[in-house]
Short mmCIF file of C-alpha atoms and ligand atoms in Angstrom, two decimals:
data_model
loop_
_atom_site.label_atom_id
_atom_site.label_comp_id
_atom_site.label_asym_id
_atom_site.label_seq_id
_atom_site.Cartn_x
_atom_site.Cartn_y
_atom_site.Cartn_z
CA UNK A 219 -56.89 16.10 -7.50
CA UNK A 220 -54.40 13.88 -5.63
CA UNK A 221 -52.49 15.26 -2.65
CA UNK A 222 -49.32 14.61 -4.65
CA UNK A 223 -50.34 17.12 -7.31
CA UNK A 224 -47.29 18.71 -8.90
CA UNK A 225 -48.69 22.22 -8.29
CA UNK A 226 -47.88 21.86 -4.56
CA UNK A 227 -44.26 21.15 -5.32
CA UNK A 228 -41.35 23.52 -5.75
CA UNK A 229 -40.96 24.04 -9.47
CA UNK A 230 -38.06 24.05 -11.90
CA UNK A 231 -38.35 27.84 -12.54
CA UNK A 232 -38.33 28.43 -8.75
CA UNK A 233 -35.06 26.51 -8.42
CA UNK A 234 -33.60 28.31 -11.44
CA UNK A 235 -34.49 31.68 -9.93
CA UNK A 236 -32.45 30.90 -6.81
CA UNK A 237 -29.17 31.57 -8.70
CA UNK A 238 -27.09 33.81 -6.43
CA UNK A 239 -29.96 33.97 -3.92
CA UNK A 240 -31.28 31.76 -1.14
CA UNK A 241 -29.24 28.55 -1.01
CA UNK A 242 -30.86 25.44 -2.51
CA UNK A 243 -31.01 22.56 0.00
CA UNK A 244 -30.84 19.13 -1.64
CA UNK A 245 -30.53 15.53 -0.44
CA UNK A 246 -30.85 12.11 -2.00
CA UNK A 247 -33.87 9.90 -1.28
CA UNK A 248 -34.65 6.40 -2.48
CA UNK A 249 -37.64 5.30 -0.38
CA UNK A 250 -41.07 6.66 0.58
CA UNK A 251 -40.51 6.88 4.37
CA UNK A 252 -37.16 8.67 3.97
CA UNK A 253 -38.64 11.04 1.38
CA UNK A 254 -41.45 11.85 3.84
CA UNK A 255 -38.91 12.62 6.58
CA UNK A 256 -36.80 14.88 4.36
CA UNK A 257 -39.57 16.61 2.39
CA UNK A 258 -40.27 19.60 4.63
CA UNK A 259 -36.56 20.36 5.12
CA UNK A 260 -35.27 20.36 1.55
CA UNK A 261 -35.99 22.08 -1.75
CA UNK A 262 -34.95 19.22 -4.01
CA UNK A 263 -34.92 15.45 -3.56
CA UNK A 264 -32.64 13.54 -5.90
CA UNK A 265 -33.35 9.89 -6.60
CA UNK A 266 -29.68 9.37 -7.41
CA UNK A 267 -28.24 6.31 -9.09
CA UNK A 268 -26.06 6.14 -5.97
CA UNK A 269 -28.95 3.93 -4.83
CA UNK A 270 -27.15 1.11 -6.63
CA UNK A 271 -24.34 1.31 -4.09
CA UNK A 272 -26.28 2.58 -1.05
CA UNK A 273 -29.35 0.32 -1.27
CA UNK A 274 -28.42 -2.54 -3.58
CA UNK A 275 -24.77 -3.13 -2.60
CA UNK A 276 -23.35 -2.67 -6.10
CA UNK A 277 -19.66 -1.71 -6.37
CA UNK A 278 -20.39 1.29 -8.64
CA UNK A 279 -23.42 2.99 -10.21
CA UNK A 280 -22.77 1.27 -13.55
CA UNK A 281 -25.13 -1.68 -12.94
CA UNK A 282 -28.16 0.47 -12.12
CA UNK A 283 -31.10 0.05 -14.51
CA UNK A 284 -33.94 2.32 -15.62
CA UNK A 285 -36.44 -0.03 -13.95
CA UNK A 286 -34.61 0.37 -10.62
CA UNK A 287 -34.76 4.16 -10.95
CA UNK A 288 -38.48 4.02 -11.79
CA UNK A 289 -39.27 1.82 -8.78
CA UNK A 290 -37.43 4.12 -6.36
CA UNK A 291 -38.64 7.28 -8.14
CA UNK A 292 -42.25 6.21 -7.62
CA UNK A 293 -41.61 5.52 -3.93
CA UNK A 294 -40.05 8.96 -3.42
CA UNK A 295 -42.95 10.67 -5.21
CA UNK A 296 -45.42 8.82 -2.98
CA UNK A 297 -43.51 9.84 0.16
CA UNK A 298 -43.11 13.54 -0.66
CA UNK A 299 -45.42 16.43 -1.48
CA UNK A 300 -43.34 19.61 -1.53
CA UNK A 301 -39.80 19.08 -2.79
CA UNK A 302 -38.91 19.11 -6.48
CA UNK A 303 -38.05 15.51 -7.36
CA UNK A 304 -35.26 14.77 -9.85
CA UNK A 305 -34.45 11.21 -10.95
CA UNK A 306 -31.09 10.14 -12.41
CA UNK A 307 -30.87 8.65 -15.88
CA UNK A 308 -28.66 5.63 -15.19
CA UNK A 309 -25.60 4.48 -17.17
CA UNK A 310 -26.44 3.13 -20.62
CA UNK A 311 -29.88 4.72 -20.92
CA UNK A 312 -29.02 8.09 -22.52
CA UNK A 313 -25.50 8.22 -23.96
CA UNK A 314 -26.10 6.48 -27.31
CA UNK A 315 -28.27 9.20 -28.86
CA UNK A 316 -30.65 12.06 -28.00
CA UNK A 317 -33.49 9.75 -29.08
CA UNK A 318 -32.42 7.05 -26.61
CA UNK A 319 -32.20 9.69 -23.85
CA UNK A 320 -35.64 11.03 -24.79
CA UNK A 321 -37.22 7.57 -24.60
CA UNK A 322 -35.64 6.90 -21.19
CA UNK A 323 -36.46 10.34 -19.78
CA UNK A 324 -40.08 10.10 -20.92
CA UNK A 325 -40.37 6.80 -19.06
CA UNK A 326 -38.92 8.39 -15.91
CA UNK A 327 -41.26 11.39 -16.04
CA UNK A 328 -44.41 9.48 -17.02
CA UNK A 329 -43.94 6.39 -14.85
CA UNK A 330 -42.78 8.17 -11.67
CA UNK A 331 -44.35 11.65 -11.92
CA UNK A 332 -40.97 13.26 -11.17
CA UNK A 333 -40.34 16.76 -12.54
CA UNK A 334 -36.84 16.44 -14.00
CA UNK A 335 -33.99 14.10 -14.85
CA UNK A 336 -30.25 14.33 -14.20
CA UNK A 337 -27.49 13.31 -16.62
CA UNK A 338 -23.75 13.10 -16.14
CA UNK A 339 -22.65 15.79 -18.52
CA UNK A 340 -19.47 15.21 -20.45
CA UNK A 341 -19.26 17.76 -23.31
CA UNK A 342 -20.62 15.23 -25.83
CA UNK A 343 -23.92 15.11 -23.94
CA UNK A 344 -24.75 18.81 -24.47
CA UNK A 345 -26.73 18.10 -27.66
CA UNK A 346 -28.76 15.52 -25.76
CA UNK A 347 -29.51 17.98 -22.96
CA UNK A 348 -30.74 20.52 -25.55
CA UNK A 349 -32.83 17.83 -27.28
CA UNK A 350 -34.57 16.93 -24.01
CA UNK A 351 -35.11 20.52 -22.84
CA UNK A 352 -36.59 21.50 -26.23
CA UNK A 353 -39.07 18.67 -25.81
CA UNK A 354 -40.30 19.67 -22.35
CA UNK A 355 -37.99 17.61 -20.17
CA UNK A 356 -36.16 19.65 -17.51
CA UNK A 357 -32.56 18.49 -17.08
CA UNK A 358 -29.97 18.77 -14.31
CA UNK A 359 -26.37 18.33 -15.48
CA UNK A 360 -23.66 16.67 -13.36
CA UNK A 361 -20.00 17.63 -13.90
CA UNK A 362 -16.62 17.04 -12.25
CA UNK A 363 -16.41 13.66 -10.56
CA UNK A 364 -18.83 11.65 -12.67
CA UNK A 365 -19.41 8.26 -10.98
CA UNK A 366 -20.76 6.63 -14.18
CA UNK A 367 -17.33 7.27 -15.77
CA UNK A 368 -15.48 5.40 -12.99
CA UNK A 369 -14.27 2.72 -15.40
CA UNK A 370 -12.63 5.38 -17.60
CA UNK A 371 -11.20 7.52 -14.82
CA UNK A 372 -10.05 4.56 -12.70
CA UNK A 373 -12.34 5.21 -9.74
CA UNK A 374 -13.85 8.03 -7.73
CA UNK A 375 -11.38 10.89 -7.37
CA UNK A 376 -11.60 14.65 -7.17
CA UNK A 377 -11.29 16.46 -10.51
CA UNK A 378 -10.09 19.80 -11.79
CA UNK A 379 -6.87 19.93 -9.80
CA UNK A 380 -4.65 20.14 -12.91
CA UNK A 381 -4.91 22.79 -15.65
CA UNK A 382 -6.14 20.38 -18.32
CA UNK A 383 -8.77 18.83 -16.04
CA UNK A 384 -9.81 22.31 -14.93
CA UNK A 385 -10.47 23.36 -18.51
CA UNK A 386 -12.33 20.13 -19.19
CA UNK A 387 -14.68 20.48 -16.20
CA UNK A 388 -15.31 24.18 -16.91
CA UNK A 389 -16.12 23.32 -20.54
CA UNK A 390 -18.53 20.57 -19.39
CA UNK A 391 -20.35 23.01 -17.12
CA UNK A 392 -20.54 25.75 -19.77
CA UNK A 393 -21.81 23.27 -22.37
CA UNK A 394 -24.53 21.90 -20.06
CA UNK A 395 -25.54 25.44 -19.12
CA UNK A 396 -25.73 26.61 -22.72
CA UNK A 397 -27.71 23.48 -23.64
CA UNK A 398 -30.40 24.51 -21.15
CA UNK A 399 -29.75 22.50 -17.97
CA UNK A 400 -31.69 24.30 -15.22
CA UNK A 401 -29.17 23.36 -12.51
CA UNK A 402 -25.76 21.74 -12.48
CA UNK A 403 -24.38 19.38 -9.84
CA UNK A 404 -20.66 20.04 -9.38
CA UNK A 405 -19.08 17.05 -7.65
CA UNK A 406 -15.60 16.51 -6.21
CA UNK A 407 -13.73 19.45 -7.71
CA UNK A 408 -11.17 21.93 -6.40
CA UNK A 409 -12.91 24.72 -4.52
CA UNK A 410 -11.72 27.58 -6.72
CA UNK A 411 -12.86 25.73 -9.83
CA UNK A 412 -16.33 25.34 -8.31
CA UNK A 413 -16.27 29.08 -7.56
CA UNK A 414 -15.27 29.84 -11.15
CA UNK A 415 -18.02 27.60 -12.57
CA UNK A 416 -20.61 29.17 -10.26
CA UNK A 417 -19.61 32.65 -11.44
CA UNK A 418 -19.37 31.66 -15.11
CA UNK A 419 -22.74 29.98 -15.73
CA UNK A 420 -26.35 31.11 -15.57
CA UNK A 421 -27.74 27.92 -14.00
CA UNK A 422 -27.50 27.44 -10.23
CA UNK A 423 -24.71 25.10 -9.14
CA UNK A 424 -25.38 22.38 -6.58
CA UNK A 425 -22.12 21.48 -4.85
CA UNK A 426 -21.02 18.14 -3.41
CA UNK A 427 -17.37 18.23 -2.41
CA UNK A 428 -17.14 21.55 -4.25
CA UNK A 429 -17.50 24.98 -2.57
CA UNK A 430 -19.72 26.84 -0.10
CA UNK A 431 -20.12 29.46 -2.86
CA UNK A 432 -22.22 27.03 -4.92
CA UNK A 433 -25.87 28.05 -5.16
CA UNK A 434 -26.91 24.92 -3.28
CA UNK A 435 -25.51 21.79 -1.66
CA UNK A 436 -26.34 18.10 -1.87
CA UNK A 437 -25.18 15.04 0.05
CA UNK A 438 -26.09 11.38 -0.06
CA UNK A 439 -28.52 11.20 2.89
CA UNK A 440 -27.23 7.86 4.15
CA UNK A 441 -23.69 9.31 4.25
CA UNK A 442 -24.65 12.41 6.22
CA UNK A 443 -26.74 10.35 8.64
CA UNK A 444 -23.67 8.24 9.41
CA UNK A 445 -24.85 4.91 8.02
CA UNK A 446 -21.44 3.97 6.61
CA UNK A 447 -18.09 3.55 8.35
CA UNK A 448 -16.28 5.10 5.35
CA UNK A 449 -17.40 8.24 3.58
CA UNK A 450 -15.66 10.64 1.18
CA UNK A 451 -13.72 13.58 2.67
CA UNK A 452 -16.47 16.02 1.72
CA UNK A 453 -19.20 14.37 3.80
CA UNK A 454 -20.10 15.95 7.12
CA UNK A 455 -21.88 13.50 9.43
CA UNK A 456 -24.97 14.99 11.02
CA UNK A 457 -26.02 11.73 12.66
CA UNK A 458 -24.70 8.39 13.92
CA UNK A 459 -27.21 6.00 12.37
CA UNK A 460 -24.73 3.14 12.18
CA UNK A 461 -24.16 3.19 15.94
CA UNK A 462 -27.89 3.72 16.63
CA UNK A 463 -28.88 0.72 14.50
CA UNK A 464 -26.15 -1.47 15.94
CA UNK A 465 -27.07 -0.62 19.56
CA UNK A 466 -30.80 -1.13 18.93
CA UNK A 467 -30.30 -4.46 17.16
CA UNK A 468 -27.90 -5.76 19.84
CA UNK A 469 -30.50 -4.91 22.50
CA UNK A 470 -33.26 -6.67 20.52
CA UNK A 471 -31.11 -9.78 20.02
CA UNK A 472 -30.30 -9.90 23.70
CA UNK A 473 -33.99 -9.50 24.66
CA UNK A 474 -35.03 -12.30 22.26
CA UNK A 475 -32.32 -14.64 23.56
CA UNK A 476 -33.15 -13.95 27.20
CA UNK A 477 -36.93 -14.27 26.68
CA UNK A 478 -37.40 -10.61 27.67
CA UNK A 479 -39.08 -9.91 24.31
CA UNK A 480 -41.98 -10.05 23.65
CA UNK A 481 -43.31 -8.86 27.02
CA UNK A 482 -46.87 -8.63 28.35
CA UNK A 483 -47.54 -5.25 26.67
CA UNK A 484 -46.56 -6.67 23.28
CA UNK A 485 -48.90 -9.70 23.43
CA UNK A 486 -52.57 -10.23 22.53
CA UNK A 487 -54.95 -11.77 25.05
CA UNK A 488 -58.21 -13.59 24.46
CA UNK A 489 -61.17 -11.31 23.76
CA UNK A 490 -63.86 -11.70 26.38
CA UNK A 491 -67.50 -12.09 25.34
O1 KIV B 545 -26.38 9.61 -7.55
C1 KIV B 545 -26.32 10.51 -6.69
O2 KIV B 545 -26.72 10.35 -5.54
C2 KIV B 545 -25.74 11.78 -7.11
C3 KIV B 545 -25.43 12.77 -6.03
C4 KIV B 545 -24.28 12.31 -5.23
C5 KIV B 545 -25.23 14.13 -6.57
O3 KIV B 545 -25.52 11.99 -8.24
#
């Protein structure tokens, strides 16, 4: 049996059972080396479609394809052994019908080995979530700020700060929960709405720009490591990768230009004999 056997990983029922209990630690991962670094620290690794913006320089997540998700999903599975791995269904691969979603989700599960998929869960998607769950595909829902809807909402902004939006987001969360989502990402919503959702539904909530009362938290790893000069208000920087990279590269460039690199220790000599 391969060392990446699913039995060594945290399972969907284990995550589900953490409702109201030990907090669920989640981060995004897109590559094998980063997944390997994060694996022992987190419970869940999300191969988010944010990779379109973070890795591929796209303006939104809308241009991300299923093939991109499969490529990065495979890399994250190869790099990790313990965390539950969830891969996003990207824009345009699940909204048309439950059958379309099933076909796409089967590809994600079979071609990457991941354990679950995530869908942005407007109320209309509840039937699709139920369809997938009934056919053995664990689903995470994603409510509140839904990046794939950026063209409808006019960008990325916090949701649920007016009464009508509040009702809408609460209804989305309830619908995804009732449809069988085993966890629900709650992104960019007013804190008391996130609290209300967490209390109202049976599935654990994973907050991002939501509330400390959520059952778990997630951040985009590259944001929390400080790789970008701008990040949303809800990101706490736990590192200064941007400065680290810039300093290291400036030093390398200077060493190359001055002839200080490569040095004796970095060179091969002739083999004797
Ligand atoms: O795509 C992503 O990385 C996400 C997280 C921000 C929750 O959906």
